[in-house]
PDB file of C-alpha atoms and ligand atoms in Angstrom:
ATOM      1  CA  MET A 258       0.000   0.000   0.000  1.00  0.00           C
ATOM      2  CA  ILE A 259       1.123   3.553  -0.662  1.00  0.00           C
ATOM      3  CA  THR A 260       2.166   5.675   2.325  1.00  0.00           C
ATOM      4  CA  LEU A 261       1.786   9.449   2.055  1.00  0.00           C
ATOM      5  CA  TYR A 262       4.024  11.345   4.451  1.00  0.00           C
ATOM      6  CA  THR A 263       2.320  14.384   5.934  1.00  0.00           C
ATOM      7  CA  PHE A 264       2.704  16.860   8.807  1.00  0.00           C
ATOM      8  CA  GLY A 265      -0.743  16.028  10.208  1.00  0.00           C
ATOM      9  CA  PRO A 266      -3.593  18.397  11.085  1.00  0.00           C
ATOM     10  CA  GLY A 267      -2.755  21.968  12.070  1.00  0.00           C
ATOM     11  CA  MET A 268      -3.779  25.599  11.602  1.00  0.00           C
ATOM     12  CA  GLY A 269      -7.429  24.501  11.554  1.00  0.00           C
ATOM     13  CA  LEU A 270      -6.760  22.364   8.459  1.00  0.00           C
ATOM     14  CA  PRO A 271      -6.187  18.682   7.644  1.00  0.00           C
ATOM     15  CA  ASP A 272      -2.557  19.748   7.142  1.00  0.00           C
ATOM     16  CA  PRO A 273      -0.834  23.151   7.431  1.00  0.00           C
ATOM     17  CA  SER A 274       1.158  22.597   4.204  1.00  0.00           C
ATOM     18  CA  PRO A 275      -0.494  23.482   0.884  1.00  0.00           C
ATOM     19  CA  PHE A 276       1.697  20.909  -0.882  1.00  0.00           C
ATOM     20  CA  VAL A 277       0.741  18.158   1.552  1.00  0.00           C
ATOM     21  CA  LEU A 278      -2.940  19.083   1.151  1.00  0.00           C
ATOM     22  CA  LYS A 279      -2.412  18.845  -2.608  1.00  0.00           C
ATOM     23  CA  GLY A 280      -0.703  15.449  -2.314  1.00  0.00           C
ATOM     24  CA  HIS A 281      -3.447  14.202  -0.012  1.00  0.00           C
ATOM     25  CA  VAL A 282      -6.224  15.283  -2.380  1.00  0.00           C
ATOM     26  CA  LEU A 283      -4.355  13.767  -5.362  1.00  0.00           C
ATOM     27  CA  MET A 284      -4.120  10.456  -3.497  1.00  0.00           C
ATOM     28  CA  LYS A 285      -7.852  10.569  -2.815  1.00  0.00           C
ATOM     29  CA  MET A 286      -8.612  11.551  -6.416  1.00  0.00           C
ATOM     30  CA  SER A 287      -6.454   8.634  -7.615  1.00  0.00           C
ATOM     31  CA  GLY A 288      -8.692   6.085  -5.912  1.00  0.00           C
ATOM     32  CA  GLN A 289      -5.598   4.105  -4.823  1.00  0.00           C
ATOM     33  CA  ALA A 290      -5.482   2.639  -1.326  1.00  0.00           C
ATOM     34  CA  PHE A 291      -3.126   4.642   0.886  1.00  0.00           C
ATOM     35  CA  ARG A 292      -2.299   5.473   4.455  1.00  0.00           C
ATOM     36  CA  THR A 293      -0.782   8.600   5.944  1.00  0.00           C
ATOM     37  CA  ASP A 294       2.232   8.799   8.238  1.00  0.00           C
ATOM     38  CA  THR A 295       3.271  11.912  10.147  1.00  0.00           C
ATOM     39  CA  HIS A 296       6.723  10.614  11.126  1.00  0.00           C
ATOM     40  CA  GLY A 297       8.547  10.772   7.807  1.00  0.00           C
ATOM     41  CA  PHE A 298       9.998  14.288   7.715  1.00  0.00           C
ATOM     42  CA  ARG A 299      13.491  13.284   8.893  1.00  0.00           C
ATOM     43  CA  GLN A 300      13.756  10.660   6.164  1.00  0.00           C
ATOM     44  CA  ALA A 301      12.270  12.882   3.437  1.00  0.00           C
ATOM     45  CA  PRO A 302      14.375  12.306   0.286  1.00  0.00           C
ATOM     46  CA  LYS A 303      14.291  16.017  -0.599  1.00  0.00           C
ATOM     47  CA  HIS A 304      13.949  17.255   2.997  1.00  0.00           C
ATOM     48  CA  LYS A 305      10.417  18.406   2.265  1.00  0.00           C
ATOM     49  CA  LEU A 306       6.903  16.992   2.500  1.00  0.00           C
ATOM     50  CA  PRO A 307       4.968  15.465   0.879  1.00  0.00           C
ATOM     51  CA  TYR A 308       6.501  12.293  -0.416  1.00  0.00           C
ATOM     52  CA  ILE A 309       5.125   8.826  -0.918  1.00  0.00           C
ATOM     53  CA  ASP A 310       6.490   5.347  -0.435  1.00  0.00           C
ATOM     54  CA  ASP A 311       4.935   2.786  -2.754  1.00  0.00           C
ATOM     55  CA  ASN A 312       6.273  -0.579  -1.616  1.00  0.00           C
ATOM     56  CA  GLY A 313       9.800   0.784  -1.312  1.00  0.00           C
ATOM     57  CA  LYS A 314       9.664   3.206  -4.258  1.00  0.00           C
ATOM     58  CA  LYS A 315       9.912   6.731  -2.837  1.00  0.00           C
ATOM     59  CA  VAL A 316       8.625   9.697  -4.813  1.00  0.00           C
ATOM     60  CA  ALA A 317       9.199  13.198  -3.409  1.00  0.00           C
ATOM     61  CA  ASP A 318       7.432  16.375  -4.612  1.00  0.00           C
ATOM     62  CA  SER A 319       3.682  16.737  -5.092  1.00  0.00           C
ATOM     63  CA  THR A 320       3.862  17.153  -8.873  1.00  0.00           C
ATOM     64  CA  LEU A 321       6.198  14.186  -9.277  1.00  0.00           C
ATOM     65  CA  ILE A 322       3.792  12.175  -7.098  1.00  0.00           C
ATOM     66  CA  ARG A 323       1.062  13.113  -9.554  1.00  0.00           C
ATOM     67  CA  PHE A 324       3.198  12.050 -12.546  1.00  0.00           C
ATOM     68  CA  TYR A 325       4.090   8.791 -10.777  1.00  0.00           C
ATOM     69  CA  LEU A 326       0.442   7.966 -10.089  1.00  0.00           C
ATOM     70  CA  GLU A 327      -0.451   8.782 -13.687  1.00  0.00           C
ATOM     71  CA  GLN A 328       2.289   6.579 -15.097  1.00  0.00           C
ATOM     72  CA  GLN A 329       2.183   3.737 -12.590  1.00  0.00           C
ATOM     73  CA  TYR A 330      -1.586   3.405 -12.215  1.00  0.00           C
ATOM     74  CA  GLY A 331      -2.863   4.800 -15.518  1.00  0.00           C
ATOM     75  CA  ILE A 332      -4.686   7.684 -13.854  1.00  0.00           C
ATOM     76  CA  ASP A 333      -5.659  10.794 -15.791  1.00  0.00           C
ATOM     77  CA  PHE A 334      -6.272  13.538 -13.255  1.00  0.00           C
ATOM     78  CA  ASP A 335      -7.571  15.849 -16.006  1.00  0.00           C
ATOM     79  CA  ASN A 336      -9.877  13.242 -17.501  1.00  0.00           C
ATOM     80  CA  GLY A 337     -12.564  14.743 -19.731  1.00  0.00           C
ATOM     81  CA  TYR A 338     -10.741  18.007 -20.388  1.00  0.00           C
ATOM     82  CA  SER A 339      -9.213  19.244 -23.647  1.00  0.00           C
ATOM     83  CA  THR A 340      -5.526  19.815 -24.297  1.00  0.00           C
ATOM     84  CA  GLU A 341      -6.132  23.569 -24.064  1.00  0.00           C
ATOM     85  CA  GLN A 342      -7.921  23.266 -20.715  1.00  0.00           C
ATOM     86  CA  ARG A 343      -5.131  21.026 -19.392  1.00  0.00           C
ATOM     87  CA  ALA A 344      -2.599  23.656 -20.442  1.00  0.00           C
ATOM     88  CA  GLN A 345      -4.586  26.384 -18.662  1.00  0.00           C
ATOM     89  CA  ALA A 346      -4.760  24.267 -15.514  1.00  0.00           C
ATOM     90  CA  TRP A 347      -1.003  23.663 -15.568  1.00  0.00           C
ATOM     91  CA  ALA A 348      -0.345  27.417 -15.946  1.00  0.00           C
ATOM     92  CA  VAL A 349      -2.642  28.175 -12.997  1.00  0.00           C
ATOM     93  CA  GLU A 350      -0.973  25.475 -10.920  1.00  0.00           C
ATOM     94  CA  LYS A 351       2.482  26.861 -11.499  1.00  0.00           C
ATOM     95  CA  MET A 352       1.322  30.439 -10.765  1.00  0.00           C
ATOM     96  CA  LEU A 353      -0.011  29.167  -7.447  1.00  0.00           C
ATOM     97  CA  GLU A 354       3.054  27.096  -6.595  1.00  0.00           C
ATOM     98  CA  GLU A 355       5.832  29.300  -7.873  1.00  0.00           C
ATOM     99  CA  HIS A 356       4.332  32.689  -6.948  1.00  0.00           C
ATOM    100  CA  LEU A 357       1.412  32.640  -4.514  1.00  0.00           C
ATOM    101  CA  TYR A 358       2.981  29.920  -2.371  1.00  0.00           C
ATOM    102  CA  PHE A 359       5.964  32.126  -1.518  1.00  0.00           C
ATOM    103  CA  ILE A 360       3.644  35.000  -0.607  1.00  0.00           C
ATOM    104  CA  GLY A 361       1.811  32.577   1.680  1.00  0.00           C
ATOM    105  CA  ALA A 362       5.099  31.504   3.254  1.00  0.00           C
ATOM    106  CA  TRP A 363       6.021  35.184   3.785  1.00  0.00           C
ATOM    107  CA  THR A 364       2.604  35.807   5.401  1.00  0.00           C
ATOM    108  CA  ARG A 365       2.956  32.860   7.768  1.00  0.00           C
ATOM    109  CA  TRP A 366       6.658  32.936   8.662  1.00  0.00           C
ATOM    110  CA  ILE A 367       7.666  36.608   8.727  1.00  0.00           C
ATOM    111  CA  ASP A 368       4.772  38.133  10.689  1.00  0.00           C
ATOM    112  CA  ASP A 369       5.275  37.342  14.397  1.00  0.00           C
ATOM    113  CA  GLY A 370       1.597  36.839  15.228  1.00  0.00           C
ATOM    114  CA  ASN A 371       0.927  34.594  12.248  1.00  0.00           C
ATOM    115  CA  PHE A 372       4.082  32.625  12.955  1.00  0.00           C
ATOM    116  CA  GLN A 373       3.108  32.034  16.597  1.00  0.00           C
ATOM    117  CA  ARG A 374      -0.443  31.014  15.675  1.00  0.00           C
ATOM    118  CA  GLY A 375       0.685  29.038  12.594  1.00  0.00           C
ATOM    119  CA  PRO A 376       4.065  27.482  11.742  1.00  0.00           C
ATOM    120  CA  ALA A 377       5.154  27.520  15.431  1.00  0.00           C
ATOM    121  CA  ILE A 378       3.226  24.231  15.735  1.00  0.00           C
ATOM    122  CA  PHE A 379       5.977  22.527  13.722  1.00  0.00           C
ATOM    123  CA  PHE A 380       8.287  23.051  16.715  1.00  0.00           C
ATOM    124  CA  ALA A 381       5.808  22.245  19.481  1.00  0.00           C
ATOM    125  CA  LYS A 382       7.515  18.982  20.500  1.00  0.00           C
ATOM    126  CA  ILE A 383      10.927  20.604  21.083  1.00  0.00           C
ATOM    127  CA  PRO A 384      11.440  21.545  24.742  1.00  0.00           C
ATOM    128  CA  GLN A 385      12.247  25.146  25.708  1.00  0.00           C
ATOM    129  CA  PRO A 386      14.648  26.967  25.637  1.00  0.00           C
ATOM    130  CA  MET A 387      15.845  24.936  22.607  1.00  0.00           C
ATOM    131  CA  ARG A 388      12.512  25.512  20.855  1.00  0.00           C
ATOM    132  CA  ALA A 389      12.821  29.301  20.795  1.00  0.00           C
ATOM    133  CA  LEU A 390      16.407  29.028  19.515  1.00  0.00           C
ATOM    134  CA  ILE A 391      15.521  26.606  16.709  1.00  0.00           C
ATOM    135  CA  GLN A 392      12.489  28.708  15.755  1.00  0.00           C
ATOM    136  CA  ARG A 393      14.740  31.767  15.415  1.00  0.00           C
ATOM    137  CA  VAL A 394      17.253  29.878  13.255  1.00  0.00           C
ATOM    138  CA  ILE A 395      14.598  28.377  10.969  1.00  0.00           C
ATOM    139  CA  ARG A 396      12.683  31.668  10.602  1.00  0.00           C
ATOM    140  CA  LYS A 397      15.935  33.330   9.582  1.00  0.00           C
ATOM    141  CA  LYS A 398      16.511  30.560   7.031  1.00  0.00           C
ATOM    142  CA  VAL A 399      12.988  31.039   5.623  1.00  0.00           C
ATOM    143  CA  GLY A 400      13.572  34.812   5.455  1.00  0.00           C
ATOM    144  CA  LYS A 401      16.796  34.226   3.461  1.00  0.00           C
ATOM    145  CA  MET A 402      15.021  31.773   1.155  1.00  0.00           C
ATOM    146  CA  LEU A 403      12.256  34.335   0.499  1.00  0.00           C
ATOM    147  CA  TYR A 404      14.857  37.017  -0.216  1.00  0.00           C
ATOM    148  CA  ALA A 405      16.681  34.709  -2.634  1.00  0.00           C
ATOM    149  CA  GLN A 406      13.391  33.746  -4.308  1.00  0.00           C
ATOM    150  CA  GLY A 407      12.545  37.423  -4.684  1.00  0.00           C
ATOM    151  CA  ILE A 408       9.255  37.883  -2.800  1.00  0.00           C
ATOM    152  CA  GLY A 409      11.181  38.776   0.345  1.00  0.00           C
ATOM    153  CA  ARG A 410      12.639  41.868  -1.346  1.00  0.00           C
ATOM    154  CA  HIS A 411       9.248  43.565  -1.742  1.00  0.00           C
ATOM    155  CA  SER A 412       7.405  45.784   0.723  1.00  0.00           C
ATOM    156  CA  ALA A 413       4.300  44.432   2.445  1.00  0.00           C
ATOM    157  CA  THR A 414       2.127  46.622   0.213  1.00  0.00           C
ATOM    158  CA  GLU A 415       3.811  45.324  -2.947  1.00  0.00           C
ATOM    159  CA  ILE A 416       3.426  41.708  -1.805  1.00  0.00           C
ATOM    160  CA  GLU A 417      -0.252  42.279  -1.059  1.00  0.00           C
ATOM    161  CA  THR A 418      -0.776  43.779  -4.517  1.00  0.00           C
ATOM    162  CA  LEU A 419       0.859  40.743  -6.143  1.00  0.00           C
ATOM    163  CA  ALA A 420      -1.182  38.290  -4.068  1.00  0.00           C
ATOM    164  CA  LYS A 421      -4.432  40.076  -4.806  1.00  0.00           C
ATOM    165  CA  ARG A 422      -3.770  39.790  -8.544  1.00  0.00           C
ATOM    166  CA  ASP A 423      -3.317  36.002  -8.219  1.00  0.00           C
ATOM    167  CA  LEU A 424      -6.478  35.667  -6.145  1.00  0.00           C
ATOM    168  CA  ASP A 425      -8.471  37.812  -8.577  1.00  0.00           C
ATOM    169  CA  VAL A 426      -7.240  35.666 -11.467  1.00  0.00           C
ATOM    170  CA  VAL A 427      -8.253  32.374  -9.875  1.00  0.00           C
ATOM    171  CA  ALA A 428     -11.603  33.823  -8.750  1.00  0.00           C
ATOM    172  CA  THR A 429     -12.273  34.932 -12.337  1.00  0.00           C
ATOM    173  CA  LEU A 430     -11.187  31.604 -13.848  1.00  0.00           C
ATOM    174  CA  LEU A 431     -13.230  29.595 -11.337  1.00  0.00           C
ATOM    175  CA  GLY A 432     -16.319  31.747 -11.832  1.00  0.00           C
ATOM    176  CA  ASP A 433     -19.429  29.886 -10.744  1.00  0.00           C
ATOM    177  CA  LYS A 434     -18.126  26.434 -11.726  1.00  0.00           C
ATOM    178  CA  PRO A 435     -17.812  23.815  -8.972  1.00  0.00           C
ATOM    179  CA  TYR A 436     -14.212  23.036  -9.991  1.00  0.00           C
ATOM    180  CA  LEU A 437     -11.506  24.976 -11.792  1.00  0.00           C
ATOM    181  CA  LEU A 438     -12.259  23.632 -15.271  1.00  0.00           C
ATOM    182  CA  GLY A 439     -15.894  22.604 -15.018  1.00  0.00           C
ATOM    183  CA  ASP A 440     -18.228  20.105 -13.406  1.00  0.00           C
ATOM    184  CA  THR A 441     -15.558  17.548 -12.524  1.00  0.00           C
ATOM    185  CA  PRO A 442     -12.263  18.018 -10.666  1.00  0.00           C
ATOM    186  CA  CYS A 443      -8.914  18.227 -12.458  1.00  0.00           C
ATOM    187  CA  GLY A 444      -5.441  17.715 -10.988  1.00  0.00           C
ATOM    188  CA  THR A 445      -4.961  21.427 -10.374  1.00  0.00           C
ATOM    189  CA  ASP A 446      -8.003  21.469  -8.076  1.00  0.00           C
ATOM    190  CA  ALA A 447      -5.796  19.673  -5.552  1.00  0.00           C
ATOM    191  CA  THR A 448      -3.336  22.578  -5.724  1.00  0.00           C
ATOM    192  CA  LEU A 449      -5.960  25.308  -5.777  1.00  0.00           C
ATOM    193  CA  TYR A 450      -7.690  23.883  -2.736  1.00  0.00           C
ATOM    194  CA  GLY A 451      -4.400  23.504  -0.828  1.00  0.00           C
ATOM    195  CA  MET A 452      -3.152  27.005  -1.553  1.00  0.00           C
ATOM    196  CA  LEU A 453      -6.464  28.741  -0.844  1.00  0.00           C
ATOM    197  CA  ALA A 454      -7.190  26.712   2.285  1.00  0.00           C
ATOM    198  CA  VAL A 455      -3.931  27.828   3.871  1.00  0.00           C
ATOM    199  CA  PHE A 456      -4.575  31.500   3.015  1.00  0.00           C
ATOM    200  CA  LEU A 457      -8.044  31.157   4.537  1.00  0.00           C
ATOM    201  CA  SER A 458      -6.800  29.296   7.618  1.00  0.00           C
ATOM    202  CA  PRO A 459      -8.558  30.723  10.675  1.00  0.00           C
ATOM    203  CA  VAL A 460      -5.220  31.400  12.393  1.00  0.00           C
ATOM    204  CA  ILE A 461      -3.691  33.536   9.631  1.00  0.00           C
ATOM    205  CA  GLU A 462      -4.500  37.236   9.669  1.00  0.00           C
ATOM    206  CA  SER A 463      -3.531  39.439   6.741  1.00  0.00           C
ATOM    207  CA  PRO A 464      -5.004  41.856   4.217  1.00  0.00           C
ATOM    208  CA  ILE A 465      -4.492  39.022   1.685  1.00  0.00           C
ATOM    209  CA  ARG A 466      -6.730  36.749   3.686  1.00  0.00           C
ATOM    210  CA  THR A 467      -9.304  39.565   3.990  1.00  0.00           C
ATOM    211  CA  HIS A 468      -9.165  40.024   0.213  1.00  0.00           C
ATOM    212  CA  ALA A 469      -9.607  36.265  -0.363  1.00  0.00           C
ATOM    213  CA  GLU A 470     -12.646  36.341   1.914  1.00  0.00           C
ATOM    214  CA  THR A 471     -14.324  38.907  -0.336  1.00  0.00           C
ATOM    215  CA  LYS A 472     -14.275  36.292  -3.131  1.00  0.00           C
ATOM    216  CA  ARG A 473     -17.361  34.287  -2.257  1.00  0.00           C
ATOM    217  CA  ASN A 474     -16.686  31.691  -4.940  1.00  0.00           C
ATOM    218  CA  LEU A 475     -13.209  30.980  -3.537  1.00  0.00           C
ATOM    219  CA  VAL A 476     -14.457  30.662   0.039  1.00  0.00           C
ATOM    220  CA  ASP A 477     -17.281  28.336  -1.055  1.00  0.00           C
ATOM    221  CA  TYR A 478     -14.864  26.345  -3.232  1.00  0.00           C
ATOM    222  CA  VAL A 479     -12.522  25.651  -0.300  1.00  0.00           C
ATOM    223  CA  ALA A 480     -15.430  24.608   1.911  1.00  0.00           C
ATOM    224  CA  ARG A 481     -16.783  22.349  -0.853  1.00  0.00           C
ATOM    225  CA  MET A 482     -13.415  20.721  -1.600  1.00  0.00           C
ATOM    226  CA  GLN A 483     -12.735  20.187   2.108  1.00  0.00           C
ATOM    227  CA  ALA A 484     -16.143  18.596   2.634  1.00  0.00           C
ATOM    228  CA  GLN A 485     -15.599  16.350  -0.401  1.00  0.00           C
ATOM    229  CA  TYR A 486     -12.027  15.224   0.276  1.00  0.00           C
ATOM    230  CA  PHE A 487     -11.832  15.463   4.074  1.00  0.00           C
ATOM    231  CA  PRO A 488     -15.409  14.697   5.121  1.00  0.00           C
ATOM    232  CA  ASP A 489     -14.368  13.506   8.576  1.00  0.00           C
ATOM    233  CA  PHE A 490     -12.016  16.389   9.370  1.00  0.00           C
ATOM    234  CA  LYS A 491     -12.968  18.530  12.322  1.00  0.00           C
ATOM    235  CA  PRO A 492     -10.633  21.363  13.381  1.00  0.00           C
ATOM    236  CA  ALA A 493      -9.328  20.846  16.939  1.00  0.00           C
TER     237      ALA A 493
HETATM  238  N1  GSH B 709       7.870  21.385  -4.722  1.00  0.00           N
HETATM  239  C1  GSH B 709       7.515  20.703  -3.497  1.00  0.00           C
HETATM  240  C2  GSH B 709       7.374  21.714  -2.384  1.00  0.00           C
HETATM  241  C3  GSH B 709       7.130  21.052  -1.031  1.00  0.00           C
HETATM  242  C4  GSH B 709       7.358  22.019   0.116  1.00  0.00           C
HETATM  243  O1  GSH B 709       7.793  23.164  -0.075  1.00  0.00           O
HETATM  244  N2  GSH B 709       7.082  21.542   1.328  1.00  0.00           N
HETATM  245  C5  GSH B 709       7.324  22.337   2.506  1.00  0.00           C
HETATM  246  C6  GSH B 709       6.052  22.465   3.328  1.00  0.00           C
HETATM  247  S1  GSH B 709       4.880  23.507   2.528  1.00  0.00           S
HETATM  248  C7  GSH B 709       8.353  21.644   3.375  1.00  0.00           C
HETATM  249  O2  GSH B 709       8.320  20.455   3.588  1.00  0.00           O
HETATM  250  N3  GSH B 709       9.291  22.427   3.916  1.00  0.00           N
HETATM  251  C8  GSH B 709      10.272  21.942   4.844  1.00  0.00           C
HETATM  252  C9  GSH B 709      11.600  22.598   4.661  1.00  0.00           C
HETATM  253  O3  GSH B 709      11.784  23.345   3.676  1.00  0.00           O
HETATM  254  O4  GSH B 709      12.448  22.355   5.516  1.00  0.00           O
HETATM  255  C10 GSH B 709       6.233  19.907  -3.725  1.00  0.00           C
HETATM  256  O5  GSH B 709       5.490  20.207  -4.668  1.00  0.00           O
HETATM  257  O6  GSH B 709       6.008  18.932  -2.987  1.00  0.00           O
END
């Protein structure tokens, strides 16, 4: 059976990581039997989650997990959609992952309040005073990563402007459809749900979150996807 390595519930969500949420939804969409394990981070082949272990074959990275499932099990996550629609979905997915994701990371890791209510849970098992020290080191590392990526060089106002454009684009593309491309889910719905759910997490406060909340279709979409793919999830 396939094992999906996750962080486990947090930030009022089935998982605090948008990529793990994506991987989890892809696994559910695939219809393959799988279990989750929250103890795999230290052995993660790329030092990130999610990854899967399929009877000894490890695949790290949510998109490579998707490709693996498609190739190994003959799954078409975009079944029923045209080549043009598939291309649009891929472009949206990469906008979310390579742009909006980093804005989300900036929102959660750089702001003290959001950090304490959000990513601080990753360190909860480390005893003090070591915890505070490790948190400082890792937050510094994230800050450097965001600077190197580019988002971290912008002012808060500039970052908010960039995020709002992404959110407006996905709200427009989604329109009043139940899923990104139409009446049935496509692979990118796993990404869209994961990214939006984390922005709308009840513990994250930001003008970006407030802007997302003005997009009724996005808020309803997240609630619908969560009810469909995590019907038993109840925030602690
Ligand atoms: N491209 C990867 C990104 C995964 C990723 O960034 N995971 C983050 C959580 S959102 C992580 O595990 N970070 C741990 C670290 O960087 O130390 C994917 O699609 O799976």
